[in-house]
Coordinates of C-alpha atoms in Angstrom, one line a residue:
M1 CA 0.0 0.0 0.0
K2 CA 1.4 3.4 -1.1
T3 CA 1.6 6.1 1.7
E4 CA 1.0 9.8 0.7
S5 CA 3.7 12.2 2.0
I6 CA 2.6 15.2 4.1
F7 CA 4.5 17.3 1.6
S8 CA 2.5 16.0 -1.3
S9 CA 0.5 18.7 -3.3
G10 CA -2.8 17.9 -1.6
Y11 CA -1.5 18.3 1.9
V12 CA 0.3 21.6 1.0
S13 CA -2.8 23.0 -0.7
R14 CA -5.0 22.3 2.4
F15 CA -2.4 23.7 4.7
I16 CA -2.2 27.0 2.8
T17 CA -6.0 27.4 2.7
S18 CA -6.2 26.8 6.5
F19 CA -3.4 29.2 7.2
T20 CA -5.0 31.9 5.1
L21 CA -8.3 31.5 6.9
L22 CA -6.7 31.7 10.4
A23 CA -4.7 34.8 9.4
S24 CA -7.9 36.5 8.2
I25 CA -9.5 35.9 11.6
L26 CA -6.5 37.0 13.7
I27 CA -5.5 40.1 11.7
L28 CA -8.7 42.1 11.9
P29 CA -9.3 45.2 9.7
K30 CA -9.6 48.7 11.1
V31 CA -13.1 49.3 12.3
Q32 CA -14.8 52.7 11.6
A33 CA -16.0 54.5 14.7
E34 CA -19.7 54.4 15.2
I35 CA -21.5 57.3 13.5
G36 CA -23.3 59.2 16.2
G37 CA -20.7 58.5 18.8
I38 CA -20.1 61.3 21.4
F39 CA -17.1 62.8 23.1
T40 CA -16.5 65.9 25.1
V41 CA -13.7 68.4 25.0
G42 CA -13.5 71.7 27.0
G43 CA -17.2 71.8 27.9
L44 CA -18.4 71.1 24.4
T45 CA -20.0 67.9 23.3
Y46 CA -19.2 66.6 19.8
T47 CA -21.3 64.0 17.9
I48 CA -19.5 62.1 15.1
Q49 CA -21.1 62.6 11.7
T50 CA -18.4 61.1 9.5
E51 CA -15.0 59.4 10.0
E52 CA -12.2 58.1 7.7
P53 CA -9.9 55.8 9.7
D54 CA -7.3 55.6 6.9
T55 CA -6.8 59.4 6.9
K56 CA -7.7 59.9 10.5
T57 CA -10.1 62.6 9.7
G58 CA -13.9 63.1 10.1
S59 CA -16.6 65.6 10.9
V60 CA -18.7 66.4 14.0
S61 CA -21.5 68.5 15.2
V62 CA -21.3 70.5 18.4
A63 CA -23.4 71.4 21.4
P64 CA -22.6 72.5 25.0
E65 CA -22.1 69.8 27.6
S66 CA -24.5 71.7 29.8
T67 CA -26.7 74.8 29.6
E68 CA -24.6 76.1 32.4
I69 CA -21.8 76.9 30.0
S70 CA -20.6 80.5 30.6
G71 CA -18.4 83.3 29.5
D72 CA -16.7 83.7 26.1
I73 CA -16.5 80.5 24.0
V74 CA -14.8 79.6 20.8
I75 CA -16.3 76.9 18.6
P76 CA -13.1 75.5 17.0
A77 CA -12.6 74.8 13.3
S78 CA -11.5 71.3 14.3
V79 CA -11.1 69.1 17.3
V80 CA -8.9 66.0 17.9
N81 CA -10.1 62.9 19.7
E82 CA -8.3 59.5 19.8
E83 CA -5.9 60.7 17.1
I84 CA -8.7 61.5 14.7
D85 CA -8.9 65.2 13.5
Y86 CA -12.5 66.1 13.2
S87 CA -13.8 69.2 11.4
V88 CA -16.5 70.9 13.3
T89 CA -19.1 71.5 10.7
T90 CA -22.5 71.9 12.4
I91 CA -24.1 73.6 15.4
V92 CA -27.2 71.6 16.0
Q93 CA -30.7 72.9 16.5
R94 CA -31.3 74.4 19.9
A95 CA -27.7 73.6 20.8
F96 CA -27.1 76.6 23.0
Y97 CA -30.8 77.5 23.5
G98 CA -31.3 79.3 26.8
C99 CA -27.6 79.3 27.9
N100 CA -28.1 82.4 30.0
S101 CA -24.5 82.8 31.2
L102 CA -23.0 82.8 27.7
T103 CA -21.5 86.2 26.8
S104 CA -19.6 85.8 23.5
V105 CA -19.4 83.2 20.7
T106 CA -16.8 82.9 18.0
I107 CA -17.7 80.3 15.3
G108 CA -14.8 78.6 13.5
D109 CA -14.4 78.7 9.8
N110 CA -15.2 75.0 9.2
V111 CA -18.8 75.4 10.5
T112 CA -21.1 75.4 7.6
A113 CA -24.5 75.2 9.3
I114 CA -26.1 76.8 12.3
G115 CA -29.3 75.0 13.3
G116 CA -32.6 76.6 14.1
N117 CA -32.9 78.2 17.6
A118 CA -29.2 77.4 18.1
F119 CA -28.5 80.5 20.3
A120 CA -32.1 81.7 20.9
N121 CA -32.9 83.1 24.4
C122 CA -29.3 83.4 25.5
S123 CA -30.0 86.4 27.7
S124 CA -26.4 87.4 28.4
L125 CA -25.0 86.9 24.9
K126 CA -23.5 90.2 23.7
T127 CA -21.3 89.3 20.7
I128 CA -21.5 86.8 17.9
T129 CA -18.8 86.3 15.2
I130 CA -20.0 83.9 12.4
G131 CA -17.1 82.3 10.6
D132 CA -16.6 82.6 6.8
G133 CA -17.4 78.9 6.3
V134 CA -21.1 79.3 7.4
T135 CA -23.5 79.0 4.4
E136 CA -26.7 78.1 6.2
V137 CA -28.4 79.6 9.3
G138 CA -31.6 78.2 10.8
G139 CA -34.7 80.1 11.7
N140 CA -34.8 81.9 15.1
A141 CA -31.0 81.1 15.4
F142 CA -30.4 84.2 17.6
A143 CA -33.9 85.2 18.5
N144 CA -34.6 87.0 21.7
C145 CA -31.0 87.5 22.7
K146 CA -31.9 90.7 24.5
V147 CA -28.4 92.1 25.1
L148 CA -26.8 91.1 21.8
E149 CA -25.0 94.2 20.6
N150 CA -22.8 93.1 17.7
I151 CA -23.1 90.5 15.0
K152 CA -20.7 89.8 12.2
V153 CA -22.3 87.8 9.4
G154 CA -19.8 85.7 7.4
N155 CA -19.3 86.4 3.7
R156 CA -20.5 83.0 2.6
V157 CA -24.0 83.2 4.2
T158 CA -26.5 83.2 1.4
S159 CA -29.7 83.8 3.4
I160 CA -30.8 85.2 6.8
P161 CA -33.8 83.1 7.8
S162 CA -37.1 84.1 9.4
F163 CA -36.9 85.5 12.9
A164 CA -33.1 85.0 12.9
F165 CA -32.4 88.1 15.1
S166 CA -36.0 89.0 16.1
E167 CA -36.4 90.9 19.4
C168 CA -32.6 91.4 19.8
G169 CA -33.4 94.6 21.6
S170 CA -29.8 95.8 22.0
L171 CA -28.5 95.1 18.5
A172 CA -27.3 98.5 17.2
S173 CA -25.9 97.8 13.7
V174 CA -26.0 95.1 11.0
I175 CA -23.8 94.7 7.9
I176 CA -25.4 92.2 5.5
P177 CA -22.7 90.9 3.1
E178 CA -23.1 90.7 -0.6
S179 CA -23.3 86.9 -0.4
V180 CA -26.8 87.2 1.1
T181 CA -29.5 87.0 -1.5
Y182 CA -32.5 86.6 0.8
I183 CA -33.7 88.0 4.2
G184 CA -36.5 86.0 5.7
N185 CA -39.8 87.0 7.3
Y186 CA -39.4 89.2 10.5
A187 CA -35.6 88.5 10.5
F188 CA -35.0 91.7 12.5
Y189 CA -38.4 92.2 14.0
G190 CA -38.4 94.2 17.2
C191 CA -34.7 95.2 17.1
T192 CA -35.6 98.4 18.9
N193 CA -32.0 99.7 19.3
L194 CA -31.0 99.1 15.6
T195 CA -29.7 102.4 14.2
S196 CA -27.6 101.2 11.2
V197 CA -28.3 98.7 8.4
A198 CA -26.1 98.2 5.4
M199 CA -27.5 95.8 2.8
G200 CA -25.1 94.2 0.3
N201 CA -25.6 94.5 -3.4
G202 CA -26.3 90.8 -3.7
L203 CA -29.6 91.0 -2.0
I204 CA -32.6 90.1 -4.2
E205 CA -35.5 89.4 -1.9
M206 CA -36.7 90.8 1.4
G207 CA -39.4 88.8 3.2
E208 CA -42.4 90.0 5.2
G209 CA -41.9 92.4 8.1
V210 CA -38.1 92.2 7.9
F211 CA -37.5 95.3 9.9
V212 CA -40.9 95.9 11.5
K213 CA -40.8 97.7 14.8
C214 CA -37.1 98.7 14.5
T215 CA -38.2 101.9 16.3
R216 CA -34.8 103.7 16.3
L217 CA -33.8 103.1 12.7
P218 CA -33.3 106.5 11.2
S219 CA -32.7 105.8 7.5
I220 CA -32.7 103.0 5.0
E221 CA -31.3 102.5 1.5
I222 CA -32.6 99.5 -0.5
P223 CA -30.0 98.4 -3.1
D224 CA -30.8 98.2 -6.7
S225 CA -30.4 94.5 -6.7
V226 CA -33.6 94.0 -4.6
T227 CA -36.5 93.0 -6.8
L228 CA -39.0 92.0 -4.1
M229 CA -39.8 93.8 -0.8
G230 CA -42.3 91.9 1.4
R231 CA -45.3 93.4 3.1
A232 CA -44.8 95.6 6.1
A233 CA -41.0 95.5 5.6
F234 CA -40.4 98.7 7.6
S235 CA -43.8 99.1 9.3
Y236 CA -43.7 100.9 12.7
C237 CA -40.1 102.1 12.2
L238 CA -41.1 105.2 14.2
S239 CA -37.7 107.1 13.9
L240 CA -37.3 106.4 10.1
T241 CA -36.9 109.8 8.4
S242 CA -35.5 108.8 5.0
A243 CA -36.0 105.9 2.7
K244 CA -34.3 105.4 -0.7
I245 CA -35.9 102.6 -2.7
G246 CA -33.7 100.8 -5.3
S247 CA -34.4 100.7 -9.0
G248 CA -35.0 96.9 -8.9
I249 CA -38.3 97.4 -7.1
S250 CA -41.5 97.4 -9.2
E251 CA -44.0 97.4 -6.4
I252 CA -44.0 99.1 -3.0
S253 CA -45.6 96.4 -1.0
Y254 CA -48.7 96.3 1.3
E255 CA -48.0 98.2 4.5
A256 CA -44.3 98.7 3.4
F257 CA -43.8 101.9 5.4
S258 CA -47.0 102.1 7.4
W259 CA -47.0 104.0 10.6
C260 CA -43.5 105.4 10.0
S261 CA -44.6 108.6 11.7
S262 CA -41.2 110.4 11.3
L263 CA -40.8 109.6 7.6
A264 CA -40.1 112.9 5.8
N265 CA -38.3 111.9 2.6
V266 CA -39.0 109.0 0.2
E267 CA -37.2 108.4 -3.1
I268 CA -39.4 106.3 -5.4
P269 CA -37.6 105.1 -8.6
E270 CA -39.1 105.1 -12.0
S271 CA -39.1 101.3 -11.9
V272 CA -42.1 101.3 -9.6
T273 CA -45.4 100.7 -11.3
S274 CA -47.6 100.1 -8.2
I275 CA -47.9 101.6 -4.7
G276 CA -49.6 98.9 -2.6
S277 CA -52.5 99.2 -0.1
F278 CA -51.5 100.9 3.2
A279 CA -48.0 101.4 1.9
F280 CA -47.6 104.8 3.6
L281 CA -50.6 104.6 6.0
G282 CA -50.1 106.8 9.1
C283 CA -46.9 108.5 7.8
T284 CA -47.9 111.7 9.6
G285 CA -44.5 113.5 9.1
L286 CA -44.4 113.1 5.3
P287 CA -44.7 116.6 3.7
G288 CA -44.6 115.6 0.1
I289 CA -44.3 112.6 -2.2
E290 CA -43.1 112.6 -5.8
I291 CA -44.9 109.9 -7.7
P292 CA -43.0 108.9 -10.8
E293 CA -44.8 108.6 -14.2
S294 CA -44.1 104.9 -14.2
V295 CA -46.7 104.3 -11.5
T296 CA -50.1 103.1 -12.8
S297 CA -51.9 102.1 -9.6
I298 CA -52.2 103.4 -6.0
G299 CA -53.7 101.0 -3.6
Y300 CA -56.4 101.2 -0.9
S301 CA -55.5 103.6 1.9
A302 CA -52.0 104.0 0.5
F303 CA -51.5 107.4 2.0
D304 CA -54.3 107.4 4.5
G305 CA -53.6 109.7 7.4
C306 CA -50.5 111.4 5.9
S307 CA -51.5 114.6 7.8
S308 CA -48.4 116.6 6.8
L309 CA -48.8 116.0 3.1
I310 CA -49.1 119.5 1.6
S311 CA -49.2 119.0 -2.1
L312 CA -50.0 116.1 -4.4
D313 CA -49.5 115.7 -8.1
I314 CA -50.9 112.4 -9.4
P315 CA -49.3 111.8 -12.8
D316 CA -51.3 110.9 -16.0
S317 CA -49.8 107.4 -15.9
V318 CA -52.0 106.5 -12.9
T319 CA -55.2 104.7 -14.0
S320 CA -56.3 103.3 -10.7
I321 CA -56.6 104.9 -7.2
G322 CA -57.9 102.7 -4.4
E323 CA -60.6 103.6 -1.9
R324 CA -59.5 105.9 0.9
A325 CA -56.1 106.3 -0.8
F326 CA -55.6 109.9 0.5
Q327 CA -58.2 110.0 3.3
A328 CA -57.4 112.3 6.2
C329 CA -54.5 114.0 4.6
T330 CA -55.5 117.0 6.7
G331 CA -52.7 119.2 5.6
L332 CA -53.3 118.8 1.8
K333 CA -53.7 122.2 0.2
S334 CA -52.9 121.5 -3.5
L335 CA -54.2 118.6 -5.5
K336 CA -53.7 117.7 -9.2
I337 CA -55.4 114.6 -10.5
G338 CA -53.9 113.1 -13.6
S339 CA -55.8 112.5 -16.9
G340 CA -55.5 108.7 -16.6
I341 CA -58.1 108.5 -13.8
S342 CA -61.7 107.5 -14.8
E343 CA -63.1 106.9 -11.3
I344 CA -62.6 108.5 -8.0
G345 CA -63.7 105.9 -5.4
F346 CA -65.1 105.6 -2.0
E347 CA -63.7 108.2 0.5
T348 CA -60.6 108.6 -1.7
F349 CA -60.0 112.2 -0.5
S350 CA -62.4 112.4 2.4
L351 CA -61.4 114.5 5.4
C352 CA -58.8 116.5 3.5
T353 CA -59.7 119.4 5.6
S354 CA -57.2 122.0 4.2
L355 CA -58.1 121.5 0.5
T356 CA -59.5 124.7 -0.9
D357 CA -60.1 124.2 -4.6
L358 CA -60.6 121.1 -6.8
V359 CA -60.5 120.6 -10.6
I360 CA -61.7 117.2 -11.7
P361 CA -60.0 116.1 -15.0
K362 CA -62.1 115.4 -18.1
S363 CA -61.1 111.7 -18.0
V364 CA -63.3 111.1 -14.9
T365 CA -66.7 109.5 -15.4
S366 CA -67.6 108.6 -11.8
I367 CA -67.2 110.2 -8.4
G368 CA -67.9 107.7 -5.7
L369 CA -69.6 107.6 -2.3
R370 CA -68.2 110.2 0.1
A371 CA -65.2 110.8 -2.2
F372 CA -64.6 114.3 -0.8
D373 CA -66.7 114.1 2.3
G374 CA -65.5 116.3 5.1
C375 CA -63.3 118.5 3.0
S376 CA -64.4 121.4 5.2
S377 CA -62.2 124.1 3.6
L378 CA -63.2 123.4 0.0
T379 CA -64.6 126.5 -1.6
Y380 CA -64.4 125.8 -5.4
I381 CA -65.1 122.7 -7.4
E382 CA -65.0 122.2 -11.2
I383 CA -66.7 119.1 -12.5
P384 CA -66.4 118.3 -16.2
E385 CA -69.2 117.1 -18.5
S386 CA -67.6 113.6 -18.6
V387 CA -68.8 112.8 -15.1
R388 CA -72.0 110.8 -15.3
V389 CA -72.2 109.5 -11.7
I390 CA -71.8 111.4 -8.5
G391 CA -72.3 109.2 -5.4
S392 CA -74.1 109.9 -2.2
A393 CA -72.4 112.5 0.1
S394 CA -69.5 112.9 -2.4
F395 CA -69.1 116.4 -1.2
G396 CA -70.9 116.0 2.2
R397 CA -69.8 118.3 5.0
C398 CA -68.0 120.7 2.7
E399 CA -69.3 123.7 4.7
S400 CA -67.1 126.3 3.0
L401 CA -68.2 125.5 -0.5
E402 CA -69.0 128.6 -2.5
S403 CA -68.8 127.7 -6.2
I404 CA -69.5 124.6 -8.2
I405 CA -68.9 124.6 -12.0
L406 CA -70.5 121.8 -13.9

């Protein structure tokens, strides 16, 4: 009987296979750290988002170890843990919410996203420096930081979201970089100490109520790049005396400057075709307004209650004037209505108590209900043959009226 040597090809083949299997068990590959793992360094807690063991790099989000965190903090661009160099890329939602002992935050340049409400209600926070890496800021990110005085917005931020700095009552100045194309609804609502706003030329759209109730803001210049201004954008800016509207705007929106009681000078560009309802409602300090010939419509109560308005020249381009558009302009003495108007509507010029004479253009066919009611100083009216309808009380309570020419 022939005996097979252990060095025969069969034995060698089986031995090599077994050795290879054993080696694969004993020599384990590097295992990637668990995504979502947590570690703490210097009072800040980091959560692993990505990790590359071969290059010993990764990325993490950051939040405080405790809401008791205090003083001035720096969120680093990177942090090392167990020989892995992690880029700090995200400040999570509500990360520092209500950290009432926090006084200053500097955000590293690797951070690209700040979550919603990240620093909201930090009652002692005075200064924020946003790194140049940040491109995304969540809604309400710094809302209700009552003593926040200074904010530097990084030059890669593309939008300032809704309520981002709302009710930051100590915020004095804001510089919006040219990278920002959009400012969200009520972003600076109730910033009652805000006295300076510089908007970059990259801005395209302003949301609703962006600067509403910024009661100390003295002037505003909207860059030509802006094409859309949301409703009530500057409503209740009680100290606003001057507003320059950029040439990209075609419509002055609903309530845009309503109740800006100190507004004395408004520059409306020839790009504007429409002045929205309530746009200048209650602007009691406005002595005059130059309406460009590009304007075709003036909305409901657009200049209602502009009691300092002395003279008004409505250009021929205007074809539509809303009801009560110039109601209670009690200082109005001189009025010229353009030839584009066919109808003077309900209470359009009612309670213009200083108006003394009135010439209706030949284009008008209808004078609506109470259109000039309560114009108590009106002595002379000239109504053309084109007028076919005169509504009830159109000239009611015009006690000084002496002459009517039909």
